[in-house]
Each structure stands twice: as C-alpha cells, then as structure tokens.
C-alpha cells in the first residue's frame, strides 16, 4: 500500500495503532483546501482483540519520531484518570494500555497481525 511519507499521516498511523482502529480506509483521510490532513472515522476502535486494519502500512518497522513518542508518553501519564476509564470496559482499557506500552517500548511502527486482514474492505 503506497501513501505519502508525511508526518501528519504517520501521526494518524500511530494514533490508529494505539486505538486499534479496525477500519482506516483511504476515504477516511481528508485533505482540506489549506492542505491540512484530517483523519475521520466512525469509531470501530478500542477492540480488546488485535484488529488493526489500515491503508497506512508504509512505516512497518520504522522508528516512531521523538515527537510522537513524547505524545505517547503524555498519554501514558493521563490515561488512568481519563474519561476512557468510564467509556471502555476493563478488557478494552487493559488492551489500550498494553498497546501503549508496546509502542513506547519498541519505538517502532507495528506490523499487521497475521490473524486479521491488514487492509479494510473496501479500501476507499
């Protein structure tokens, strides 16, 4: 899957890995007239099972930038007191914390799961 090597797209890819987005299609990435890139979605996220499906696999195994690692570290300091503890069940919260720890420890972009389709259908 080819896509532009833009910091904003990598930011969306890291966010998707963190929230376990199961449906990041090409049509869920919009570019405004001013060039701002937005990731939109309908909420197929925070699964306890590994269901990451995305069109943003261009960074598999690549280092996560220092800035994005700092963003993840900031999430780690705030996650327990966040509204997520009310919105997610215990398994979803545990899985979120595990994904966060894995991203911070590996400092690399994840690979697709061999147990789940890597790309959503339809792609757009």
PDB file of C-alpha atoms in Angstrom:
ATOM      1  CA  UNK A   1       0.000   0.000   0.000  1.00  0.00           C
ATOM      2  CA  UNK A   2       1.552   3.289  -1.089  1.00  0.00           C
ATOM      3  CA  UNK A   3       0.920   6.649   0.550  1.00  0.00           C
ATOM      4  CA  UNK A   4       2.771   9.900   1.070  1.00  0.00           C
ATOM      5  CA  UNK A   5       5.544   9.930   3.668  1.00  0.00           C
ATOM      6  CA  UNK A   6       4.079  12.852   5.616  1.00  0.00           C
ATOM      7  CA  UNK A   7       4.491  13.443   9.360  1.00  0.00           C
ATOM      8  CA  UNK A   8       0.729  14.035   9.717  1.00  0.00           C
ATOM      9  CA  UNK A   9      -0.060  10.663   8.125  1.00  0.00           C
ATOM     10  CA  UNK A  10       2.431   8.953  10.425  1.00  0.00           C
ATOM     11  CA  UNK A  11       0.746  10.711  13.354  1.00  0.00           C
ATOM     12  CA  UNK A  12      -2.586   9.229  12.244  1.00  0.00           C
ATOM     13  CA  UNK A  13      -0.948   5.806  11.801  1.00  0.00           C
ATOM     14  CA  UNK A  14       0.475   5.901  15.350  1.00  0.00           C
ATOM     15  CA  UNK A  15      -2.898   7.005  16.723  1.00  0.00           C
ATOM     16  CA  UNK A  16      -4.612   4.173  14.822  1.00  0.00           C
ATOM     17  CA  UNK A  17      -2.145   1.652  16.264  1.00  0.00           C
ATOM     18  CA  UNK A  18      -2.800   2.984  19.757  1.00  0.00           C
ATOM     19  CA  UNK A  19      -6.593   2.879  19.486  1.00  0.00           C
ATOM     20  CA  UNK A  20      -6.588  -0.348  17.441  1.00  0.00           C
ATOM     21  CA  UNK A  21      -8.516   1.197  14.553  1.00  0.00           C
ATOM     22  CA  UNK A  22     -10.152  -1.637  12.632  1.00  0.00           C
ATOM     23  CA  UNK A  23     -11.280   0.472   9.676  1.00  0.00           C
ATOM     24  CA  UNK A  24      -8.823   3.178   8.446  1.00  0.00           C
ATOM     25  CA  UNK A  25      -9.803   3.441   4.788  1.00  0.00           C
ATOM     26  CA  UNK A  26      -8.334   5.854   2.250  1.00  0.00           C
ATOM     27  CA  UNK A  27     -11.643   7.733   2.251  1.00  0.00           C
ATOM     28  CA  UNK A  28     -11.196   8.358   5.989  1.00  0.00           C
ATOM     29  CA  UNK A  29      -8.226  10.647   5.310  1.00  0.00           C
ATOM     30  CA  UNK A  30      -9.267  14.055   4.012  1.00  0.00           C
ATOM     31  CA  UNK A  31      -7.154  16.975   2.849  1.00  0.00           C
ATOM     32  CA  UNK A  32      -8.674  20.431   3.311  1.00  0.00           C
ATOM     33  CA  UNK A  33      -8.210  23.265   0.816  1.00  0.00           C
ATOM     34  CA  UNK A  34      -5.449  24.698   3.025  1.00  0.00           C
ATOM     35  CA  UNK A  35      -3.558  21.365   2.944  1.00  0.00           C
ATOM     36  CA  UNK A  36      -4.466  20.271   6.474  1.00  0.00           C
ATOM     37  CA  UNK A  37      -4.898  16.494   6.673  1.00  0.00           C
ATOM     38  CA  UNK A  38      -7.730  15.127   8.803  1.00  0.00           C
ATOM     39  CA  UNK A  39      -8.348  11.576   9.905  1.00  0.00           C
ATOM     40  CA  UNK A  40     -12.074  10.904  10.223  1.00  0.00           C
ATOM     41  CA  UNK A  41     -13.794   7.773  11.394  1.00  0.00           C
ATOM     42  CA  UNK A  42     -16.924   6.208  12.768  1.00  0.00           C
ATOM     43  CA  UNK A  43     -15.483   4.505  15.803  1.00  0.00           C
ATOM     44  CA  UNK A  44     -14.521   0.880  15.036  1.00  0.00           C
ATOM     45  CA  UNK A  45     -11.775   1.226  17.632  1.00  0.00           C
ATOM     46  CA  UNK A  46     -10.538   0.200  21.087  1.00  0.00           C
ATOM     47  CA  UNK A  47     -11.119  -3.522  20.488  1.00  0.00           C
ATOM     48  CA  UNK A  48      -9.588  -5.780  23.107  1.00  0.00           C
ATOM     49  CA  UNK A  49      -8.541  -8.155  20.286  1.00  0.00           C
ATOM     50  CA  UNK A  50      -5.861  -7.119  17.775  1.00  0.00           C
ATOM     51  CA  UNK A  51      -7.915  -5.806  14.844  1.00  0.00           C
ATOM     52  CA  UNK A  52      -5.748  -3.039  13.382  1.00  0.00           C
ATOM     53  CA  UNK A  53      -6.705  -2.595   9.717  1.00  0.00           C
ATOM     54  CA  UNK A  54      -5.428   0.400   7.829  1.00  0.00           C
ATOM     55  CA  UNK A  55      -4.237   1.742   4.497  1.00  0.00           C
ATOM     56  CA  UNK A  56      -1.285   3.361   6.344  1.00  0.00           C
ATOM     57  CA  UNK A  57       1.176   0.449   6.482  1.00  0.00           C
ATOM     58  CA  UNK A  58       4.046   2.333   4.803  1.00  0.00           C
ATOM     59  CA  UNK A  59       6.036   2.638   8.043  1.00  0.00           C
ATOM     60  CA  UNK A  60       6.120  -1.013   9.177  1.00  0.00           C
ATOM     61  CA  UNK A  61       9.121  -1.385  11.466  1.00  0.00           C
ATOM     62  CA  UNK A  62      10.136   2.270  11.074  1.00  0.00           C
ATOM     63  CA  UNK A  63      11.173   4.306  14.081  1.00  0.00           C
ATOM     64  CA  UNK A  64       8.463   6.404  15.677  1.00  0.00           C
ATOM     65  CA  UNK A  65       9.590  10.030  15.805  1.00  0.00           C
ATOM     66  CA  UNK A  66      10.754  11.562  19.074  1.00  0.00           C
ATOM     67  CA  UNK A  67       7.798  13.953  18.974  1.00  0.00           C
ATOM     68  CA  UNK A  68       5.266  11.140  18.612  1.00  0.00           C
ATOM     69  CA  UNK A  69       6.970   9.113  21.348  1.00  0.00           C
ATOM     70  CA  UNK A  70       6.626  12.148  23.620  1.00  0.00           C
ATOM     71  CA  UNK A  71       2.930  12.356  22.714  1.00  0.00           C
ATOM     72  CA  UNK A  72       2.553   8.674  23.640  1.00  0.00           C
ATOM     73  CA  UNK A  73       4.404   9.243  26.920  1.00  0.00           C
ATOM     74  CA  UNK A  74       1.992  12.090  27.685  1.00  0.00           C
ATOM     75  CA  UNK A  75      -0.948   9.756  27.063  1.00  0.00           C
ATOM     76  CA  UNK A  76       0.601   7.249  29.459  1.00  0.00           C
ATOM     77  CA  UNK A  77       0.663   9.826  32.275  1.00  0.00           C
ATOM     78  CA  UNK A  78      -3.008  10.733  31.808  1.00  0.00           C
ATOM     79  CA  UNK A  79      -4.750   7.546  30.753  1.00  0.00           C
ATOM     80  CA  UNK A  80      -5.878   6.262  34.157  1.00  0.00           C
ATOM     81  CA  UNK A  81      -7.640   9.480  35.129  1.00  0.00           C
ATOM     82  CA  UNK A  82      -9.214   9.984  31.727  1.00  0.00           C
ATOM     83  CA  UNK A  83     -12.826   9.664  30.626  1.00  0.00           C
ATOM     84  CA  UNK A  84     -11.794   6.500  28.795  1.00  0.00           C
ATOM     85  CA  UNK A  85     -11.993   4.587  32.075  1.00  0.00           C
ATOM     86  CA  UNK A  86     -15.752   5.195  32.027  1.00  0.00           C
ATOM     87  CA  UNK A  87     -16.245   4.623  28.300  1.00  0.00           C
ATOM     88  CA  UNK A  88     -14.194   1.434  27.845  1.00  0.00           C
ATOM     89  CA  UNK A  89     -14.640  -1.863  29.629  1.00  0.00           C
ATOM     90  CA  UNK A  90     -11.807  -3.397  31.645  1.00  0.00           C
ATOM     91  CA  UNK A  91     -10.535  -5.601  28.787  1.00  0.00           C
ATOM     92  CA  UNK A  92     -10.515  -2.692  26.326  1.00  0.00           C
ATOM     93  CA  UNK A  93      -8.672  -0.482  28.819  1.00  0.00           C
ATOM     94  CA  UNK A  94      -6.085  -3.187  29.507  1.00  0.00           C
ATOM     95  CA  UNK A  95      -5.560  -3.743  25.772  1.00  0.00           C
ATOM     96  CA  UNK A  96      -5.140   0.014  25.239  1.00  0.00           C
ATOM     97  CA  UNK A  97      -2.508   0.188  27.980  1.00  0.00           C
ATOM     98  CA  UNK A  98      -0.743  -2.851  26.512  1.00  0.00           C
ATOM     99  CA  UNK A  99      -0.650  -1.283  23.028  1.00  0.00           C
ATOM    100  CA  UNK A 100       0.647   1.974  24.511  1.00  0.00           C
ATOM    101  CA  UNK A 101       3.395   0.153  26.423  1.00  0.00           C
ATOM    102  CA  UNK A 102       4.343  -1.847  23.321  1.00  0.00           C
ATOM    103  CA  UNK A 103       4.636   1.289  21.172  1.00  0.00           C
ATOM    104  CA  UNK A 104       6.716   3.059  23.826  1.00  0.00           C
ATOM    105  CA  UNK A 105       8.970   0.047  24.371  1.00  0.00           C
ATOM    106  CA  UNK A 106       9.554  -0.872  20.718  1.00  0.00           C
ATOM    107  CA  UNK A 107       9.690   2.735  19.478  1.00  0.00           C
ATOM    108  CA  UNK A 108       8.731   1.334  16.073  1.00  0.00           C
ATOM    109  CA  UNK A 109       5.638   1.186  13.929  1.00  0.00           C
ATOM    110  CA  UNK A 110       3.769  -2.107  14.250  1.00  0.00           C
ATOM    111  CA  UNK A 111       3.333  -4.827  11.649  1.00  0.00           C
ATOM    112  CA  UNK A 112      -0.032  -6.249  10.604  1.00  0.00           C
ATOM    113  CA  UNK A 113      -1.394  -9.165  12.579  1.00  0.00           C
ATOM    114  CA  UNK A 114      -1.220 -12.496  10.749  1.00  0.00           C
ATOM    115  CA  UNK A 115      -4.627 -13.329  12.291  1.00  0.00           C
ATOM    116  CA  UNK A 116      -6.632 -10.419  10.894  1.00  0.00           C
ATOM    117  CA  UNK A 117      -6.902  -8.788   7.442  1.00  0.00           C
ATOM    118  CA  UNK A 118      -4.345  -5.952   7.268  1.00  0.00           C
ATOM    119  CA  UNK A 119      -6.378  -3.688   4.991  1.00  0.00           C
ATOM    120  CA  UNK A 120     -10.078  -2.809   5.344  1.00  0.00           C
ATOM    121  CA  UNK A 121     -12.554  -3.545   2.576  1.00  0.00           C
ATOM    122  CA  UNK A 122     -13.424  -1.669   0.550  1.00  0.00           C
ATOM    123  CA  UNK A 123     -10.139   0.244   0.612  1.00  0.00           C
ATOM    124  CA  UNK A 124     -11.972   3.531  -0.035  1.00  0.00           C
TER     125      UNK A 124
END
